[in-house]
Amino acid sequence: MRTVHGSGVSDGERHGRMSESAAVVEGVMSISGTDAYDTALHLPPLVERALTAARVHGFPYSCRPEQGRLLQALAGGADQVIGETGTGCGVGLAWLAEGARAGVRLVSVERDPGRARVAAEVFADRPEVEVVCGDWRRIEERAPYDLLVLDGGGTAKAEEDTPADPARLLAPAGRIVIDDFTPATDWPPLHEGAVDRARLYWLRHPALEIVEIPLAEDLATLVGTRRRLAGTETTWRNFELGQVVRGVVSSVQDFGVFVDLDGTEGFITFPELSRHRIDFPSEVVHVGQEVVAEVLAFELFRPQVRLSLAALEPDPLREFARHGLGRVVRGSVTEAVPFGVLVRVAEGVEGLVHRDALPDSAFPDAGDELDVEVTGIDLHRRRVTLTPLR
């Protein structure tokens, strides 16, 4: 893909809506990123597989080889979780997976159901890779990330595209990548003769140390690192890590909850709201409600106190782990996902049956019951692996 002016449009933003006229309106003419691999040599096997899927399904907007090799290198620095918006057919995600170390989990969100299914097929034998179908904001459900690649929403390149918040989505010192800019030759950088506000937004973001990396004559990428806290603070404004505090819910958003701590802002991310499965924060709290939470961290530049409600709840997974490994249980399917089915095996505990373990003729639906063996429990990654009984 070749972006001719300014910030351009990401792969994910093109998905399902790109046309020649739209490209002209947005100041972008593009060359197929998928076609850019015609002369590329020595591609990793998983990238070859994703590239074949993109070609078979006529998807032209894969990330270019220059971008992919950068993603592969950056993925090697992640310790736990890598996120991506805009999966497409999975070429960029394949580069990330090829570079990631053993034990690192990868999550990618694709809004088009057809492409999400194609990508899930590409990674069907890679259980560490999860393809989620939905709006790009679903990436917030698995935060924080060691590395987050924005290619399908959250880039601020379009007026209707709300920028992702690195303070909430990145782990301390985590990295963020915003693709598909043209190298800047002037300051401030321009787009269609006007100041490129999207690029300036990221280059001046207070939460990031960010640089622009030219990858080709017509292609540049922004790579930012979330600023570390000043030292390793365990106390701030009379709060201490691990302290239990009371506050009042001031705002409930899809990605989490704001709490008033007597004049100091507190924030609870979606995963820290409950140890049990929820779909919306409003299932747990409402505006005006008093809550008791544990202090997890301090965001000094916001300034903000990170909180957790889940930390004060009994952990059903740890209790299940005491006697669960190797047990045969009957569970109820809670959700069918592209890579398998989630099965509730105890109150507050769900496990994954990978689709490869299920016959195509008997793929279960939500509500069906299955007899499964608990074959793996990972407390750190909060993952239970299940095998259906034949």
CSV table of C-alpha atoms in Angstrom, one decimal, residues 48-365:
chain,number,residue,atom,x,y,z
A,48,GLU,CA,2.8,-16.9,3.9
A,49,ARG,CA,-0.4,-18.6,5.2
A,50,ALA,CA,-2.1,-15.3,6.0
A,51,LEU,CA,-1.0,-13.8,2.6
A,52,THR,CA,-2.5,-16.8,0.8
A,53,ALA,CA,-5.8,-16.2,2.6
A,54,ALA,CA,-5.8,-12.5,1.6
A,55,ARG,CA,-5.2,-13.4,-2.0
A,56,VAL,CA,-7.8,-16.2,-2.1
A,57,HIS,CA,-10.4,-13.8,-0.6
A,58,GLY,CA,-9.4,-10.8,-2.7
A,59,PHE,CA,-8.3,-8.7,0.2
A,60,PRO,CA,-5.8,-6.1,-1.1
A,61,TYR,CA,-5.0,-4.0,2.0
A,62,SER,CA,-2.6,-6.2,3.9
A,63,CYS,CA,0.3,-4.4,5.7
A,64,ARG,CA,3.3,-4.0,3.5
A,65,PRO,CA,6.5,-6.1,4.1
A,66,GLU,CA,8.3,-3.1,5.5
A,67,GLN,CA,5.6,-2.6,8.1
A,68,GLY,CA,5.5,-6.3,8.8
A,69,ARG,CA,9.1,-6.7,9.6
A,70,LEU,CA,9.0,-3.8,12.0
A,71,LEU,CA,6.0,-5.4,13.7
A,72,GLN,CA,7.9,-8.7,14.0
A,73,ALA,CA,10.8,-6.9,15.7
A,74,LEU,CA,8.6,-5.0,18.1
A,75,ALA,CA,6.7,-8.1,19.1
A,76,GLY,CA,9.8,-9.6,20.4
A,77,GLY,CA,9.9,-7.1,23.2
A,78,ALA,CA,6.4,-7.9,24.6
A,79,ASP,CA,6.2,-9.9,27.8
A,80,GLN,CA,2.5,-10.8,28.1
A,81,VAL,CA,-0.1,-9.4,25.6
A,82,ILE,CA,0.0,-7.9,22.1
A,83,GLY,CA,-3.1,-6.1,20.7
A,84,GLU,CA,-4.1,-5.0,17.2
A,85,THR,CA,-7.1,-3.3,15.7
A,86,GLY,CA,-8.0,-4.1,12.1
A,87,THR,CA,-7.1,-7.7,11.5
A,88,GLY,CA,-8.0,-7.9,7.8
A,89,CYS,CA,-7.0,-11.4,6.8
A,90,GLY,CA,-4.3,-11.6,9.4
A,91,VAL,CA,-1.1,-10.6,7.6
A,92,GLY,CA,0.0,-8.0,10.1
A,93,LEU,CA,-1.1,-10.3,13.0
A,94,ALA,CA,1.0,-13.1,11.5
A,95,TRP,CA,4.1,-10.9,11.5
A,96,LEU,CA,3.4,-10.1,15.2
A,97,ALA,CA,2.8,-13.8,16.0
A,98,GLU,CA,6.0,-14.8,14.3
A,99,GLY,CA,8.0,-12.2,16.4
A,100,ALA,CA,6.3,-12.9,19.7
A,101,ARG,CA,8.0,-14.9,22.4
A,102,ALA,CA,6.6,-18.2,23.7
A,103,GLY,CA,3.8,-17.5,26.2
A,104,VAL,CA,2.8,-14.1,24.8
A,105,ARG,CA,-0.9,-13.8,24.0
A,106,LEU,CA,-2.1,-11.9,20.9
A,107,VAL,CA,-5.6,-10.3,20.5
A,108,SER,CA,-6.8,-8.7,17.3
A,109,VAL,CA,-10.2,-7.0,16.6
A,110,GLU,CA,-11.8,-7.1,13.1
A,111,ARG,CA,-15.2,-5.5,12.5
A,112,ASP,CA,-16.1,-7.5,9.4
A,113,PRO,CA,-17.4,-10.9,10.3
A,114,GLY,CA,-16.2,-12.5,7.1
A,115,ARG,CA,-12.7,-11.3,7.5
A,116,ALA,CA,-12.7,-12.3,11.2
A,117,ARG,CA,-13.6,-15.8,10.2
A,118,VAL,CA,-10.9,-16.0,7.6
A,119,ALA,CA,-8.3,-14.7,10.0
A,120,ALA,CA,-9.5,-17.1,12.7
A,121,GLU,CA,-8.9,-20.0,10.2
A,122,VAL,CA,-5.4,-18.7,9.6
A,123,PHE,CA,-4.6,-19.0,13.3
A,124,ALA,CA,-6.7,-22.1,14.1
A,125,ASP,CA,-3.6,-24.0,15.3
A,126,ARG,CA,-2.2,-21.1,17.3
A,127,PRO,CA,-4.1,-21.0,20.6
A,128,GLU,CA,-2.2,-17.9,21.8
A,129,VAL,CA,-3.8,-15.9,19.0
A,130,GLU,CA,-7.4,-14.6,19.5
A,131,VAL,CA,-9.4,-12.9,16.7
A,132,VAL,CA,-12.3,-10.9,18.0
A,133,CYS,CA,-15.1,-9.7,15.8
A,134,GLY,CA,-16.6,-6.3,16.6
A,135,ASP,CA,-15.9,-2.6,16.9
A,136,TRP,CA,-12.3,-1.7,17.5
A,137,ARG,CA,-13.1,-0.6,21.0
A,138,ARG,CA,-13.4,-4.2,22.0
A,139,ILE,CA,-9.6,-4.1,22.2
A,140,GLU,CA,-10.1,-2.4,25.5
A,141,GLU,CA,-11.5,-5.6,27.0
A,142,ARG,CA,-8.0,-7.2,27.1
A,143,ALA,CA,-6.0,-4.2,28.2
A,144,PRO,CA,-3.3,-3.4,29.2
A,145,TYR,CA,-0.9,-4.3,26.3
A,146,ASP,CA,2.8,-4.5,26.0
A,147,LEU,CA,2.4,-3.7,22.3
A,148,LEU,CA,-0.7,-2.2,20.6
A,149,VAL,CA,-0.9,-1.8,16.8
A,150,LEU,CA,-3.7,0.6,15.6
A,151,ASP,CA,-4.7,-0.2,12.1
A,152,GLY,CA,-8.5,-0.4,12.2
A,153,GLY,CA,-9.8,2.3,14.5
A,154,GLY,CA,-8.5,4.5,17.3
A,155,THR,CA,-5.9,6.3,15.1
A,156,ALA,CA,-7.7,9.7,15.1
A,157,LYS,CA,-7.2,10.0,11.3
A,158,ALA,CA,-10.9,10.4,10.6
A,159,GLU,CA,-13.2,12.9,12.3
A,160,GLU,CA,-15.5,10.2,13.5
A,161,ASP,CA,-12.6,8.0,14.8
A,162,THR,CA,-12.1,8.6,18.5
A,163,PRO,CA,-8.4,8.1,19.4
A,164,ALA,CA,-7.3,5.2,21.5
A,165,ASP,CA,-6.1,6.2,25.0
A,166,PRO,CA,-2.6,4.8,25.6
A,167,ALA,CA,-2.8,5.6,29.3
A,168,ARG,CA,-5.6,3.0,29.6
A,169,LEU,CA,-4.5,0.5,26.9
A,170,LEU,CA,-0.8,0.2,27.5
A,171,ALA,CA,1.1,-1.3,30.3
A,172,PRO,CA,3.9,0.8,31.8
A,173,ALA,CA,6.6,1.3,29.1
A,174,GLY,CA,4.2,-0.5,26.6
A,175,ARG,CA,4.5,0.5,22.9
A,176,ILE,CA,1.9,1.7,20.5
A,177,VAL,CA,2.2,1.7,16.7
A,178,ILE,CA,0.2,3.9,14.3
A,179,ASP,CA,0.7,2.8,10.7
A,180,ASP,CA,0.4,4.4,7.2
A,181,PHE,CA,1.8,7.9,7.2
A,182,THR,CA,4.0,9.4,4.6
A,183,PRO,CA,7.4,10.6,5.8
A,184,ALA,CA,7.2,14.2,7.0
A,185,THR,CA,9.5,16.7,5.3
A,186,ASP,CA,8.2,19.9,7.0
A,187,TRP,CA,7.1,21.0,10.5
A,188,PRO,CA,4.4,21.0,11.3
A,189,PRO,CA,3.6,18.0,9.1
A,190,LEU,CA,1.0,18.7,6.5
A,191,HIS,CA,-1.9,16.7,5.0
A,192,GLU,CA,-3.6,18.0,1.9
A,193,GLY,CA,-2.0,21.4,2.5
A,194,ALA,CA,-3.3,21.7,6.1
A,195,VAL,CA,-1.7,20.8,9.4
A,196,ASP,CA,-1.8,17.0,9.9
A,197,ARG,CA,-3.7,17.0,13.1
A,198,ALA,CA,-3.8,13.3,13.6
A,199,ARG,CA,0.0,13.0,13.4
A,200,LEU,CA,0.4,16.0,15.7
A,201,TYR,CA,-2.0,14.4,18.2
A,202,TRP,CA,0.2,11.4,18.6
A,203,LEU,CA,3.6,13.2,18.3
A,204,ARG,CA,2.5,15.6,21.2
A,205,HIS,CA,0.6,13.0,23.3
A,206,PRO,CA,1.6,13.6,27.0
A,207,ALA,CA,1.5,9.9,27.8
A,208,LEU,CA,4.0,8.9,25.0
A,209,GLU,CA,7.6,9.2,24.0
A,210,ILE,CA,7.0,8.9,20.2
A,211,VAL,CA,9.1,8.9,17.1
A,212,GLU,CA,8.4,8.7,13.4
A,213,ILE,CA,10.2,5.9,11.6
A,214,PRO,CA,10.5,6.1,7.8
A,215,LEU,CA,10.1,2.7,6.2
A,216,ALA,CA,10.1,3.6,2.6
A,217,GLU,CA,10.1,6.7,0.4
A,218,ASP,CA,6.3,6.7,0.6
A,219,LEU,CA,5.7,5.1,4.0
A,220,ALA,CA,6.3,6.0,7.7
A,221,THR,CA,5.1,4.6,11.0
A,222,LEU,CA,4.8,6.2,14.4
A,223,VAL,CA,6.1,4.2,17.3
A,224,GLY,CA,5.5,5.4,20.8
A,225,THR,CA,6.4,4.2,24.3
A,226,ARG,CA,4.2,4.9,27.2
A,227,ARG,CA,6.1,7.1,29.7
A,228,ARG,CA,7.2,5.3,32.8
A,229,LEU,CA,6.0,6.6,36.2
A,230,ALA,CA,8.6,8.7,37.9
A,231,GLY,CA,10.4,5.9,39.7
A,232,THR,CA,8.5,3.0,41.2
A,233,GLU,CA,6.0,5.0,43.3
A,234,THR,CA,4.2,3.1,46.0
A,235,THR,CA,2.6,6.2,47.5
A,236,TRP,CA,1.1,9.3,46.0
A,237,ARG,CA,-1.3,11.9,47.4
A,238,ASN,CA,-1.6,9.9,50.6
A,239,PHE,CA,-2.7,6.8,48.6
A,240,GLU,CA,-0.6,3.6,48.8
A,241,LEU,CA,-0.4,0.6,46.5
A,242,GLY,CA,-2.6,-2.2,47.9
A,243,GLN,CA,-4.6,0.3,50.0
A,244,VAL,CA,-8.4,-0.3,50.2
A,245,VAL,CA,-10.3,3.0,49.5
A,246,ARG,CA,-13.9,4.2,49.2
A,247,GLY,CA,-15.2,6.3,46.4
A,248,VAL,CA,-18.3,7.3,44.4
A,249,VAL,CA,-18.8,6.3,40.8
A,250,SER,CA,-18.9,9.5,38.7
A,251,SER,CA,-19.1,8.1,35.2
A,252,VAL,CA,-19.7,4.7,33.6
A,253,GLN,CA,-18.2,4.0,30.2
A,254,ASP,CA,-17.9,1.0,28.0
A,255,PHE,CA,-14.2,0.7,28.7
A,256,GLY,CA,-14.4,1.3,32.4
A,257,VAL,CA,-15.6,3.3,35.3
A,258,PHE,CA,-14.5,6.7,36.8
A,259,VAL,CA,-14.5,7.1,40.6
A,260,ASP,CA,-14.4,10.2,42.7
A,261,LEU,CA,-11.9,9.7,45.5
A,262,ASP,CA,-12.7,12.9,47.5
A,263,GLY,CA,-11.4,15.1,44.7
A,264,THR,CA,-8.9,12.7,43.1
A,265,GLU,CA,-9.9,10.8,40.0
A,266,GLY,CA,-9.9,7.0,40.2
A,267,PHE,CA,-10.4,4.7,37.3
A,268,ILE,CA,-11.4,1.0,37.0
A,269,THR,CA,-10.6,-0.8,33.7
A,270,PHE,CA,-13.2,-3.2,32.4
A,271,PRO,CA,-11.2,-6.4,33.5
A,272,GLU,CA,-10.9,-5.0,37.0
A,273,LEU,CA,-14.6,-4.6,37.5
A,274,SER,CA,-15.4,-8.2,38.3
A,275,ARG,CA,-13.9,-11.7,38.3
A,276,HIS,CA,-17.2,-12.9,36.8
A,277,ARG,CA,-18.2,-12.6,33.2
A,278,ILE,CA,-19.9,-9.3,32.4
A,279,ASP,CA,-20.8,-7.6,29.1
A,280,PHE,CA,-21.2,-4.0,30.3
A,281,PRO,CA,-19.8,-2.1,33.3
A,282,SER,CA,-23.4,-1.0,34.1
A,283,GLU,CA,-24.0,-4.6,35.2
A,284,VAL,CA,-21.7,-4.0,38.2
A,285,VAL,CA,-22.0,-0.3,39.1
A,286,HIS,CA,-24.0,2.8,38.5
A,287,VAL,CA,-23.4,6.5,38.8
A,288,GLY,CA,-23.6,7.7,42.3
A,289,GLN,CA,-22.9,4.3,43.8
A,290,GLU,CA,-20.3,4.0,46.6
A,291,VAL,CA,-17.6,1.4,45.9
A,292,VAL,CA,-14.7,-0.1,47.8
A,293,ALA,CA,-11.7,-0.9,45.7
A,294,GLU,CA,-8.0,-1.7,45.9
A,295,VAL,CA,-5.3,0.7,44.7
A,296,LEU,CA,-3.4,-0.9,41.8
A,297,ALA,CA,-1.2,1.9,40.4
A,298,PHE,CA,-0.8,5.7,39.9
A,299,GLU,CA,-1.1,7.6,36.6
A,300,LEU,CA,0.9,10.7,37.6
A,301,PHE,CA,0.5,12.6,34.3
A,302,ARG,CA,-3.3,12.4,34.2
A,303,PRO,CA,-3.3,12.5,37.4
A,304,GLN,CA,-5.3,9.3,38.3
A,305,VAL,CA,-5.4,6.4,40.7
A,306,ARG,CA,-6.0,3.0,39.1
A,307,LEU,CA,-8.4,0.8,41.1
A,308,SER,CA,-9.8,-2.7,41.2
A,309,LEU,CA,-13.1,-4.1,42.4
A,310,ALA,CA,-12.2,-7.6,41.3
A,311,ALA,CA,-9.1,-7.7,43.6
A,312,LEU,CA,-11.4,-7.7,46.6
A,313,GLU,CA,-13.6,-10.5,45.3
A,314,PRO,CA,-13.0,-14.2,46.0
A,315,ASP,CA,-11.2,-15.7,43.0
A,316,PRO,CA,-13.3,-18.6,41.6
A,317,LEU,CA,-10.5,-19.6,39.2
A,318,ARG,CA,-8.0,-20.1,42.0
A,319,GLU,CA,-10.6,-22.1,44.0
A,320,PHE,CA,-11.3,-24.2,40.9
A,321,ALA,CA,-7.6,-24.8,40.3
A,322,ARG,CA,-7.2,-26.5,43.7
A,323,HIS,CA,-9.1,-29.6,42.5
A,324,GLY,CA,-10.1,-28.9,38.9
A,325,LEU,CA,-7.1,-30.1,36.8
A,326,GLY,CA,-7.8,-33.5,35.2
A,327,ARG,CA,-11.5,-33.5,36.3
A,328,VAL,CA,-14.3,-34.4,33.9
A,329,VAL,CA,-17.2,-32.0,34.2
A,330,ARG,CA,-20.4,-31.2,32.4
A,331,GLY,CA,-20.5,-27.5,31.4
A,332,SER,CA,-22.8,-25.2,29.5
A,333,VAL,CA,-21.6,-23.4,26.3
A,334,THR,CA,-21.7,-19.7,26.9
A,335,GLU,CA,-20.4,-18.4,23.6
A,336,ALA,CA,-19.2,-19.7,20.2
A,337,VAL,CA,-16.2,-17.9,19.0
A,338,PRO,CA,-14.2,-18.2,15.8
A,339,PHE,CA,-11.5,-20.4,17.4
A,340,GLY,CA,-13.8,-22.6,19.5
A,341,VAL,CA,-16.4,-22.5,22.2
A,342,LEU,CA,-16.3,-21.1,25.8
A,343,VAL,CA,-17.8,-23.5,28.4
A,344,ARG,CA,-18.8,-22.6,31.9
A,345,VAL,CA,-17.3,-25.3,34.1
A,346,ALA,CA,-18.0,-23.7,37.5
A,347,GLU,CA,-19.5,-20.6,38.9
A,348,GLY,CA,-17.4,-17.7,37.5
A,349,VAL,CA,-15.1,-20.1,35.6
A,350,GLU,CA,-15.1,-20.6,31.8
A,351,GLY,CA,-12.8,-22.7,29.7
A,352,LEU,CA,-12.0,-22.9,26.0
A,353,VAL,CA,-12.6,-26.0,23.8
A,354,HIS,CA,-10.6,-25.3,20.7
A,355,ARG,CA,-12.5,-25.8,17.4
A,356,ASP,CA,-10.0,-28.4,16.2
A,357,ALA,CA,-11.2,-30.7,19.0
A,358,LEU,CA,-14.8,-30.4,17.8
A,359,PRO,CA,-16.3,-32.3,14.9
A,360,ASP,CA,-17.6,-29.9,12.2
A,361,SER,CA,-20.9,-31.8,12.2
A,362,ALA,CA,-21.5,-31.2,15.9
A,363,PHE,CA,-20.3,-27.7,16.6
A,364,PRO,CA,-22.3,-26.7,19.7
A,365,ASP,CA,-24.4,-23.6,20.2
